[in-house]
Amino acid sequence: MAFIKSPKEQIRDFSPKIKRRRVGVVREFPDGCGSHVSLMQQRKCEDGDSDVLTSRNFFVKPRQSFQNEMIASESRDIASGDEELKIDAAAQMDAASFNGDEKAIDSRERVKLVLNLFHQILTNARESSSEGNLQKCSNAYGNDHSLAVRRLFEQEEWAFVPKQIGSIPGVEIGDMFEWRAELQAVGLHHQRICGIDYIKKDGKLLATSIVSSGRYEKNAISFGTLVYSGEGGNPRVGSKQADQKLERGNLALMNSKEAGVPIRVIYRLRIPKASTCIGANGKELHKNTLVYAGLYLVESYSQVRGQFGKLVFQFVLKKVLGQPNPIHENFLSRGKSSEIKREIVCANDISQGKENIPICFKNGIDVETPPKFDYITNVICPSFFEAPSPNACNRITGCESSKTSACEAKNGGTMPSDSTSHIPTSSPVICEGTSCCKCTFCCTNGVTQRGIAFKLEVFRTKFKRWGVRSRSYIRKGSFVCEYIGEVLHDKEVENRINNSDCNYSCEGGSAHFLSFAQAGTSDVDNFTIDATLHGNVGRFIGHSCSPNLRSLYVLYDHVDEKVPHIMLFAMKDIPALKELTIDYSYTMGKFGMLGVKPS
Ligand SMILES: C[S@@+](CC[C@H](N)C(=O)[O-])C[C@H]1O[C@@H](n2cnc3c(N)ncnc32)[C@H](O)[C@@H]1O
């Protein structure tokens, strides 16, 4: 478990360096929540998270065998006359034949790399298609996706994952894909057209994975249960109307039921036009997205008369318990209007064009309209605060890595980020590349400076007024938003609350303060961010005892650790439409939210 810290390390990371003087306001959160969080509870919060970045061994497959399998596998999709023969050849290749040199690669990184390579190859192939190359190859291999997968495995032998039963290392529940070829590239499902994939083990066909595409009669109604129609005899996918036979995929599913073998299930979602998702490859996905939903067991099967009067196999699959839902189930329901559609959009963009991505306001509960406040995208510093001039930085010529740069030195010798996220770090403050670096935007360390990258929306909750959620899947570690408002001395906040008119007591008792204490500061130097009158989407983020966001202190436009930017990051993978929450308590991440008690 790469990033789970020992209790000692957590104390070092999170405990305030100074004892903080309390200001005269009271934190407000549900009973039993938000009070002192013990270390064990903190650990539980973090442990509850699936740590997908565990290293596993990865084996390299010999070139000859994977090529045979690819040829057999693709031949089946292209459906030639001697299909049966080739299927058997493919099925005989099972996970056991997977031998070769051993190479330790982090499995999650491997999956990301494979997808990147796949897209790179696809792009290159498309670019060269003007010269007619792609056309020629497309004809030979099926289409450009097949070609890209094939080239990927030819060029990068290690990338090939043979057909196997069970989870694929590095692929997580909720991972999203745009094309079937991507499933093939990462080893989730090797069939490009057929919904059922299988292997032959000890002379028996066993299903490895299925893609529920909704092209057959029965649709998924929930992630817990999938009613899946067998293959064959479906004119909608080009075959002749006929009774389905207990052979190939159908036989494999039946055998898997008898053997109690788990099957990977991939759903094709019907994502409403207005929403977006971020796929495992970091791309924004729109509709027909494929999502990996986890392992399922065939519970029963039967033969029923289908809509064309022919016999159809129906398999009922149940999700293996203990696995999370990959995404909001509304995406599965079709035909009837979902909760999401019934919501009224109160404002299309509360940021009024100030954010990269519009932030809309939705209310499906009552007739309340959005509260009024001034939307800002930069913290407002008090008049007495003078942005200190950054320390001399030796990274002045551009993006080349320099072990001695001020940023790296401040981050303990490394940059704790890749191009989209910050990895957990023991450094209390992350230095992202100050203005002196002159490479703020091209460096991978400029994660938060690029602004909000997910389609966030403010929505009406049942019990705590407004909350924030994302319409897209957020991967663990991703930057979500900054908490923005006016930076004030605690004393000033206290005054504002005591002398407040409606501004600090209206909005149903909601308060919008976030206070932080820093090492080496005196009481006089304690600051609070007040987002009551001026703020951003962060002011609507609710409290939870098991939050999905955490804060990190980030410096980029100055180096004054007293007033860092408070950046909120996903501490776990967050399915689309799940409410985003932070822990308001003081003990997590050295900051706390102060709320006014509702009258
Ligand atoms: C930063 S605001 C969050 C946005 C707020 N819900 C709103 O409608 O503006 C903090 C306030 O939200 C409410 N709140 C946040 N999380 C809550 C929770 N888990 N249970 C009840 N109220 C909560 C409290 O009124 C708190 O003072």
XYZ file of C-alpha atoms and ligand atoms in Angstrom:
626
model
C 0.000 0.000 0.000
C 2.124 2.773 -1.282
C 0.536 5.830 0.284
C -1.033 4.720 3.528
C 0.930 6.346 6.280
C 1.781 5.108 9.678
C -0.040 6.833 12.551
C 3.233 8.561 13.409
C 3.572 9.964 9.920
C -0.025 11.110 9.995
C 0.544 12.972 13.195
C 3.485 14.677 11.569
C 1.410 15.568 8.525
C -1.787 16.730 10.063
C -1.285 17.933 13.574
C -1.214 21.714 13.879
C 2.229 23.022 14.656
C 0.790 25.635 16.967
C -2.131 25.602 19.269
C -4.802 27.613 17.615
C -6.818 30.203 19.420
C -10.534 29.629 18.913
C -12.630 32.391 17.465
C -16.084 33.055 18.847
C -18.071 30.958 16.458
C -19.232 27.379 16.686
C -18.659 24.621 14.218
C -21.844 23.156 12.968
C -22.250 19.631 11.694
C -24.400 16.587 12.378
C -24.343 14.794 15.723
C -21.327 12.636 16.163
C -19.565 14.130 13.183
C -16.897 16.733 12.895
C -15.847 16.621 16.501
C -12.370 15.469 17.280
C -11.471 12.738 14.827
C -9.202 10.178 16.343
C -6.195 8.961 14.495
C -7.785 5.575 14.041
C -10.839 7.222 12.494
C -8.609 9.215 10.229
C -6.898 6.043 9.205
C -10.225 4.408 8.583
C -11.233 7.281 6.323
C -8.122 6.816 4.255
C -8.100 3.031 4.443
C -11.682 2.846 3.193
C -10.294 3.946 -0.077
C -9.189 1.305 -2.527
C -5.486 1.801 -2.956
C -5.163 0.903 -6.558
C -1.569 1.883 -6.865
C -0.238 -1.330 -5.339
C 2.698 -2.742 -7.221
C 2.273 -6.154 -8.731
C 4.476 -8.300 -10.840
C 3.890 -8.106 -14.487
C 5.002 -10.824 -16.861
C 6.063 -10.431 -20.409
C 4.394 -12.708 -22.897
C 6.434 -14.273 -25.696
C 5.749 -12.610 -29.024
C 4.630 -15.722 -30.914
C 1.877 -16.773 -28.549
C 0.267 -13.381 -28.236
C 0.283 -12.943 -31.966
C -1.480 -16.259 -32.429
C -4.075 -15.271 -29.927
C -4.614 -11.878 -31.496
C -5.069 -13.402 -34.920
C -7.523 -15.981 -33.585
C -9.361 -13.426 -31.502
C -9.740 -10.945 -34.312
C -10.660 -13.612 -36.815
C -13.677 -14.341 -34.679
C -14.802 -10.766 -34.760
C -14.420 -10.497 -38.480
C -16.573 -13.668 -38.623
C -15.150 -15.643 -41.484
C -16.353 -19.036 -42.671
C -14.036 -21.103 -40.464
C -14.881 -19.096 -37.376
C -15.432 -22.109 -35.087
C -11.950 -23.448 -35.664
C -10.322 -20.137 -34.862
C -12.396 -19.580 -31.759
C -11.151 -22.853 -30.398
C -7.582 -21.847 -31.114
C -8.151 -18.620 -29.237
C -9.946 -20.303 -26.392
C -7.109 -22.731 -25.838
C -4.816 -19.877 -25.028
C -5.408 -19.437 -21.368
C -3.791 -17.496 -18.619
C -1.560 -20.427 -17.725
C 0.344 -20.107 -20.971
C 1.395 -16.666 -19.940
C 5.067 -17.074 -19.202
C 8.224 -15.252 -20.025
C 10.533 -12.701 -18.469
C 9.389 -11.173 -15.267
C 9.176 -7.435 -15.029
C 7.847 -5.485 -12.127
C 5.629 -2.649 -13.297
C 3.060 -0.890 -11.243
C -0.117 -2.346 -12.678
C -2.098 0.879 -12.589
C 0.652 2.773 -14.357
C 0.846 -0.039 -16.864
C -2.840 0.348 -17.747
C -2.490 4.108 -18.151
C 0.588 3.668 -20.289
C -1.104 1.078 -22.486
C -4.034 3.417 -23.129
C -1.717 6.295 -23.906
C 0.271 4.168 -26.312
C -2.905 2.928 -27.938
C -4.084 6.493 -28.526
C -0.680 7.568 -29.742
C -0.566 4.746 -32.262
C -4.123 5.483 -33.357
C -3.348 9.163 -33.839
C -0.190 8.402 -35.783
C -2.056 5.931 -37.952
C -4.791 8.473 -38.620
C -2.291 11.158 -39.448
C -0.596 8.925 -41.967
C -3.936 7.832 -43.407
C -3.762 10.731 -45.840
C -1.051 8.737 -47.548
C -3.448 5.830 -47.885
C -1.670 3.664 -45.297
C -4.525 3.487 -42.891
C -6.975 2.586 -45.596
C -4.850 -0.333 -46.694
C -4.267 -1.528 -43.157
C -7.878 -0.986 -42.195
C -8.995 -3.313 -44.892
C -6.566 -5.962 -43.767
C -7.300 -5.803 -40.053
C -10.913 -4.668 -39.736
C -10.590 -0.997 -38.831
C -8.185 1.555 -37.435
C -8.870 0.501 -33.838
C -7.948 -3.099 -34.575
C -4.867 -1.886 -36.333
C -3.859 0.268 -33.373
C -4.339 -2.596 -30.901
C -2.425 -4.935 -33.134
C 0.446 -2.499 -33.567
C 0.472 -1.835 -29.853
C 1.014 -5.496 -29.063
C 3.558 -5.896 -31.822
C 5.585 -2.922 -30.653
C 5.107 -3.379 -26.897
C 4.971 -7.079 -26.111
C 4.712 -6.424 -22.410
C 1.421 -4.640 -22.981
C -0.462 -7.791 -23.891
C -2.631 -9.337 -21.194
C -3.923 -12.758 -22.225
C -7.474 -13.847 -21.635
C -7.911 -14.667 -17.994
C -10.574 -15.103 -15.390
C -11.036 -12.504 -12.646
C -9.870 -8.927 -12.243
C -7.232 -7.428 -14.487
C -4.422 -5.906 -12.409
C -4.482 -2.148 -12.704
C -8.056 -1.912 -13.985
C -10.435 -0.548 -11.364
C -14.184 -0.570 -10.981
C -15.469 2.657 -12.495
C -12.777 2.874 -15.154
C -14.331 4.244 -18.291
C -13.499 3.611 -21.890
C -14.659 5.028 -25.133
C -14.118 2.098 -27.468
C -14.148 -1.678 -27.368
C -10.572 -1.601 -28.659
C -9.514 0.061 -25.410
C -11.013 -2.849 -23.469
C -8.956 -5.136 -25.667
C -5.816 -3.071 -25.159
C -5.995 -3.285 -21.367
C -7.062 -6.953 -21.389
C -10.581 -6.506 -20.001
C -12.440 -7.963 -22.966
C -10.744 -9.320 -26.054
C -13.769 -9.455 -28.348
C -14.319 -6.414 -30.506
C -17.888 -7.298 -31.522
C -19.097 -10.281 -29.492
C -20.519 -9.477 -26.074
C -19.265 -12.643 -24.405
C -15.591 -13.473 -24.179
C -14.332 -16.819 -22.947
C -11.444 -19.243 -22.655
C -11.163 -22.992 -22.778
C -9.987 -24.472 -19.529
C -9.655 -28.219 -18.969
C -11.688 -28.776 -22.112
C -14.546 -26.524 -20.960
C -15.497 -23.086 -22.204
C -15.632 -20.550 -19.361
C -16.748 -16.934 -19.702
C -14.149 -14.312 -18.828
C -16.066 -11.089 -19.497
C -19.245 -9.698 -20.968
C -20.146 -6.324 -22.379
C -23.746 -5.335 -21.739
C -24.437 -3.089 -24.684
C -28.226 -2.966 -24.650
C -28.398 -4.246 -28.211
C -30.283 -7.306 -27.053
C -33.692 -7.345 -25.498
C -32.938 -7.088 -21.814
C -31.214 -4.117 -20.330
C -29.396 -3.672 -17.119
C -31.682 -2.293 -14.447
C -29.113 -1.882 -11.719
C -25.458 -2.545 -11.124
C -26.412 -5.267 -8.638
C -28.289 -7.436 -11.109
C -27.771 -7.817 -14.801
C -30.179 -9.732 -17.002
C -28.135 -10.605 -20.031
C -29.426 -12.099 -23.277
C -27.315 -14.802 -24.866
C -25.655 -14.447 -28.245
C -26.828 -15.419 -31.711
C -30.016 -15.081 -33.733
C -30.299 -11.337 -33.210
C -31.058 -9.440 -36.423
C -30.106 -6.176 -34.692
C -26.481 -7.247 -34.734
C -26.513 -8.621 -38.200
C -27.245 -12.290 -37.603
C -30.248 -14.172 -39.017
C -33.295 -14.578 -36.812
C -32.954 -17.981 -35.206
C -33.251 -19.830 -31.913
C -30.127 -19.267 -29.844
C -27.957 -22.335 -29.403
C -26.183 -23.513 -26.283
C -22.752 -23.014 -27.791
C -19.806 -20.588 -27.646
C -20.574 -17.636 -25.334
C -23.895 -19.091 -24.175
C -22.261 -22.395 -23.284
C -19.415 -20.559 -21.573
C -21.854 -18.588 -19.405
C -23.712 -21.762 -18.481
C -20.438 -23.516 -17.586
C -19.365 -20.507 -15.542
C -22.559 -20.782 -13.516
C -21.881 -24.463 -12.795
C -18.239 -23.766 -11.912
C -19.034 -20.602 -9.877
C -16.497 -18.638 -11.887
C -16.630 -14.802 -11.662
C -17.060 -12.822 -14.849
C -15.920 -9.275 -15.532
C -18.870 -7.092 -16.507
C -18.587 -3.977 -18.615
C -21.662 -1.819 -19.131
C -22.245 0.479 -22.022
C -23.800 3.525 -20.421
C -26.314 5.913 -21.849
C -24.976 9.154 -20.514
C -27.340 12.105 -21.036
C -26.101 14.499 -23.669
C -25.499 17.323 -21.229
C -23.131 15.385 -19.004
C -19.544 14.344 -19.377
C -17.242 11.775 -17.856
C -13.514 11.497 -17.678
C -12.316 8.120 -18.867
C -9.406 6.050 -17.649
C -7.355 7.633 -20.411
C -8.110 11.098 -19.026
C -10.359 11.920 -21.998
C -13.763 13.424 -21.627
C -16.443 10.933 -22.582
C -19.965 11.747 -23.615
C -22.323 8.931 -24.435
C -22.061 5.207 -25.056
C -19.282 5.114 -22.527
C -18.065 1.711 -21.437
C -17.597 1.342 -17.700
C -16.021 -1.577 -15.867
C -18.520 -2.598 -13.178
C -16.617 -5.433 -11.452
C -16.978 -9.185 -11.036
C -20.321 -10.953 -11.335
C -21.553 -14.523 -10.895
C -24.166 -16.173 -13.109
C -27.030 -16.917 -10.771
C -29.467 -18.573 -13.186
C -30.366 -18.876 -16.823
C -33.460 -19.749 -18.793
C -34.772 -19.835 -22.346
C -37.523 -17.402 -23.248
C -39.328 -16.360 -26.439
C -37.685 -13.200 -27.700
C -39.317 -10.322 -29.511
C -38.762 -11.989 -32.867
C -40.496 -15.175 -31.679
C -37.259 -17.129 -31.427
C -35.770 -18.768 -28.325
C -33.324 -16.562 -26.463
C -31.098 -17.450 -23.492
C -31.448 -15.190 -20.520
C -28.712 -15.142 -17.902
C -29.168 -13.443 -14.554
C -25.871 -12.209 -13.140
C -25.388 -10.847 -9.632
C -22.549 -8.596 -8.643
C -20.097 -10.191 -6.216
C -20.756 -8.520 -2.867
C -18.440 -5.901 -1.429
C -17.742 -4.093 -4.699
C -18.711 -0.440 -5.102
C -20.997 0.876 -7.815
C -18.915 2.346 -10.590
C -21.171 5.303 -11.282
C -24.600 6.676 -10.456
C -27.256 4.141 -11.422
C -29.334 6.784 -13.181
C -27.002 6.353 -16.093
C -28.317 2.835 -16.475
C -32.021 3.581 -16.532
C -33.432 4.229 -19.921
C -36.885 5.049 -21.167
C -38.186 6.648 -18.010
C -37.215 10.078 -16.773
C -34.543 9.958 -14.145
C -33.984 12.111 -11.055
C -31.369 14.042 -12.932
C -33.756 15.074 -15.671
C -36.399 16.285 -13.213
C -34.021 18.794 -11.698
C -34.502 22.396 -12.645
C -31.465 24.298 -13.754
C -31.553 27.529 -11.737
C -28.424 29.009 -13.268
C -26.312 27.831 -16.167
C -23.066 29.234 -14.885
C -22.771 30.818 -11.477
C -19.190 31.752 -12.271
C -20.463 33.938 -15.144
C -17.745 32.705 -17.422
C -14.964 33.138 -14.890
C -14.202 29.416 -14.584
C -12.862 27.270 -17.442
C -15.963 25.117 -17.224
C -19.440 26.524 -16.421
C -20.770 25.701 -12.966
C -24.515 25.272 -12.968
C -27.038 25.325 -10.155
C -29.716 22.632 -9.959
C -32.677 22.171 -7.714
C -34.858 19.072 -7.746
C -36.127 19.493 -4.178
C -37.869 22.865 -3.736
C -38.248 26.294 -5.301
C -35.260 27.948 -3.616
C -33.049 29.941 -5.974
C -29.281 30.272 -5.683
C -27.993 32.589 -2.968
C -26.384 35.838 -4.089
C -22.643 36.268 -3.727
C -19.812 37.652 -5.784
C -18.113 34.829 -7.714
C -14.341 35.259 -7.678
C -11.532 33.034 -8.905
C -8.672 34.469 -6.849
C -8.494 34.941 -3.112
C -8.875 38.513 -1.945
C -5.976 39.400 0.314
C -6.364 42.071 2.980
C -4.867 45.493 2.377
C -2.157 44.888 4.970
C -1.035 41.723 3.263
C 1.825 42.275 0.901
C 2.600 39.369 -1.360
C 6.194 38.623 -0.479
C 8.615 38.508 -3.340
C 9.459 34.912 -4.134
C 12.826 33.525 -3.139
C 15.386 33.493 -5.845
C 14.671 30.452 -7.940
C 17.288 28.830 -10.100
C 14.755 27.351 -12.477
C 14.679 30.237 -14.835
C 15.167 28.829 -18.271
C 12.191 26.581 -18.662
C 11.000 23.145 -17.812
C 14.155 21.133 -17.546
C 14.285 19.200 -14.351
C 16.691 20.534 -11.798
C 17.227 18.794 -8.517
C 18.207 22.016 -6.927
C 15.197 24.100 -7.953
C 13.479 25.957 -5.162
C 10.215 24.142 -5.807
C 11.729 20.684 -5.591
C 13.715 21.643 -2.541
C 10.537 22.849 -0.867
C 8.767 19.608 -1.736
C 11.444 17.489 -0.142
C 13.513 16.951 -3.285
C 10.777 15.758 -5.656
C 7.765 17.144 -7.425
C 4.770 15.387 -5.860
C 2.617 15.546 -8.946
C 2.037 14.167 -12.381
C 0.295 16.108 -15.099
C -3.148 15.963 -13.504
C -2.838 15.173 -9.836
C -0.889 15.569 -6.672
C 0.233 12.416 -4.997
C 0.123 12.349 -1.214
C 3.166 13.933 0.243
C 4.667 14.382 3.646
C 5.363 17.984 2.777
C 2.920 20.265 4.651
C 2.931 22.773 1.806
C 3.323 21.883 -1.835
C 5.271 24.264 -3.981
C 3.901 24.099 -7.485
C 6.275 26.298 -9.322
C 6.328 29.890 -8.244
C 6.172 32.758 -10.664
C 9.966 32.902 -10.670
C 10.131 29.459 -12.263
C 8.845 30.815 -15.559
C 7.568 27.373 -16.394
C 4.435 27.406 -14.337
C 2.121 26.200 -17.031
C 4.290 23.775 -18.930
C 5.628 21.951 -15.900
C 3.759 18.934 -14.639
C 3.799 20.610 -11.256
C 1.305 23.296 -12.256
C -1.674 21.099 -11.441
C -3.878 23.522 -9.540
C -3.013 26.609 -11.525
C -4.892 25.307 -14.522
C -8.153 25.737 -12.617
C -11.182 23.512 -12.337
C -11.045 20.581 -14.736
C -14.273 18.768 -13.851
C -17.825 19.759 -14.603
C -18.858 20.718 -11.093
C -22.402 21.679 -10.239
C -24.111 23.042 -7.171
C -27.243 21.074 -6.342
C -29.996 21.200 -3.777
C -29.590 18.516 -1.108
C -32.412 17.177 1.035
C -31.093 18.210 4.426
C -28.200 20.613 4.142
C -29.281 23.103 1.544
C -26.743 23.218 -1.285
C -23.917 20.831 -2.021
C -21.427 20.247 -4.816
C -21.024 17.274 -7.114
C -19.294 16.501 -10.353
C -20.975 15.322 -13.481
C -17.820 13.460 -14.342
C -15.957 10.670 -12.646
C -13.073 12.036 -10.589
C -9.977 9.942 -10.201
C -8.258 9.756 -6.832
C -5.583 12.424 -6.474
C -7.176 14.797 -8.996
C -7.375 18.475 -8.221
C -11.021 19.509 -7.782
C -11.080 23.189 -6.810
C -9.586 25.838 -4.588
C -11.426 27.179 -1.551
C -11.628 30.858 -2.440
C -12.819 33.870 -0.499
C -11.516 36.842 1.417
C -8.424 36.183 3.505
C -8.999 37.802 6.890
C -7.469 37.812 10.308
C -9.466 35.663 12.700
C -10.217 38.809 14.687
C -11.875 40.382 11.686
C -14.008 37.282 11.124
C -15.063 37.388 14.733
C -16.073 41.044 14.329
C -17.979 40.341 11.167
C -19.969 37.581 12.793
C -20.720 39.542 15.938
C -21.757 42.660 14.050
C -23.347 40.847 11.188
C -26.542 41.759 9.562
C -28.280 39.123 7.484
C -25.207 38.156 5.444
C -23.714 36.061 8.197
C -26.898 34.520 9.526
C -29.085 34.053 6.463
C -28.742 31.253 3.934
C -30.462 28.962 6.432
C -27.610 29.187 8.906
C -24.984 28.099 6.376
C -21.572 29.509 7.085
C -18.748 29.838 4.642
C -15.514 30.104 6.586
C -12.417 28.049 6.336
C -9.683 28.749 8.765
C -6.102 27.601 8.797
C -3.193 27.859 11.131
C 0.390 27.702 10.082
C 3.694 26.810 11.580
C 5.455 29.636 13.339
C 2.513 32.013 13.308
C 1.279 33.942 16.245
C -2.370 34.412 17.051
C -2.262 37.721 15.246
C -1.225 35.918 12.089
C -4.044 33.379 12.067
C -6.135 33.695 8.969
C -9.542 32.555 7.893
C -10.962 32.482 4.405
C -14.412 34.019 4.431
C -16.417 33.047 1.347
C -19.699 34.554 2.515
C -19.745 37.593 0.246
C -17.029 36.721 -2.244
C -16.229 33.116 -3.039
C -16.241 30.311 -5.542
C -17.891 26.898 -5.846
C -15.847 25.709 -2.835
C -18.164 27.617 -0.482
C -20.909 25.060 -1.144
C -18.922 21.941 -0.284
C -20.531 20.088 2.616
C -19.097 18.231 5.566
C -18.711 14.475 5.942
C -17.034 12.268 8.517
C -15.767 10.127 5.661
C -15.046 12.800 3.077
C -13.972 12.224 -0.500
C -11.918 15.422 -0.734
C -8.901 16.514 1.248
C -7.098 19.807 1.368
C -3.499 20.502 0.507
C -1.710 23.781 0.986
C -0.212 24.913 -2.291
C 2.097 27.808 -3.136
C 2.573 29.050 -6.652
C 2.239 32.815 -6.969
C 4.154 33.660 -3.814
C 6.125 31.788 -1.201
C 4.453 32.997 2.001
C 3.486 29.843 3.863
C 1.212 31.860 6.134
C -1.304 32.327 3.374
C -1.116 29.317 1.067
C -3.816 28.418 -1.410
C -6.172 25.799 0.001
C -6.610 23.287 -2.762
C -9.082 20.427 -2.559
C -8.128 17.072 -4.044
C -10.024 13.783 -4.471
C -8.847 11.425 -1.744
C -10.602 8.515 -3.431
C -12.109 7.742 -6.820
C -15.412 9.618 -6.918
C -18.227 8.396 -9.161
C -20.096 11.022 -11.172
C -22.922 12.748 -9.271
C -21.629 11.747 -5.839
C -21.655 14.677 -3.444
C -18.207 16.130 -2.840
C -17.395 16.518 0.839
C -14.586 17.541 3.129
C -14.134 17.004 6.827
C -14.765 20.338 8.517
C -12.927 19.297 11.644
C -9.622 20.817 12.649
C -7.803 17.555 12.900
C -7.750 16.649 9.226
C -5.233 18.548 7.188
C -4.753 21.240 9.815
C -7.749 23.311 8.851
C -11.335 23.480 9.775
C -14.531 25.024 8.601
C -16.353 27.260 10.997
C -20.083 27.388 10.851
C -22.710 29.494 12.508
C -25.216 27.513 14.515
C -28.631 27.651 12.863
C -31.073 29.657 14.959
C -19.584 25.728 3.560
S -21.267 25.680 3.800
C -21.753 24.404 2.736
C -22.841 24.836 1.798
C -24.185 24.987 2.443
N -24.820 23.685 2.560
C -25.068 25.948 1.701
O -26.210 25.617 1.391
O -24.629 27.047 1.416
C -21.341 25.046 5.424
C -22.737 24.904 5.947
O -23.427 23.849 5.299
C -24.192 23.108 6.208
N -23.662 21.726 6.223
C -22.563 21.303 5.619
N -22.390 19.986 5.785
C -23.405 19.567 6.539
C -23.787 18.304 7.062
N -23.068 17.208 6.842
N -24.927 18.231 7.779
C -25.677 19.356 8.001
N -25.354 20.565 7.532
C -24.246 20.670 6.819
C -24.048 23.796 7.551
O -25.127 24.677 7.670
C -22.760 24.561 7.411
O -22.734 25.724 8.178
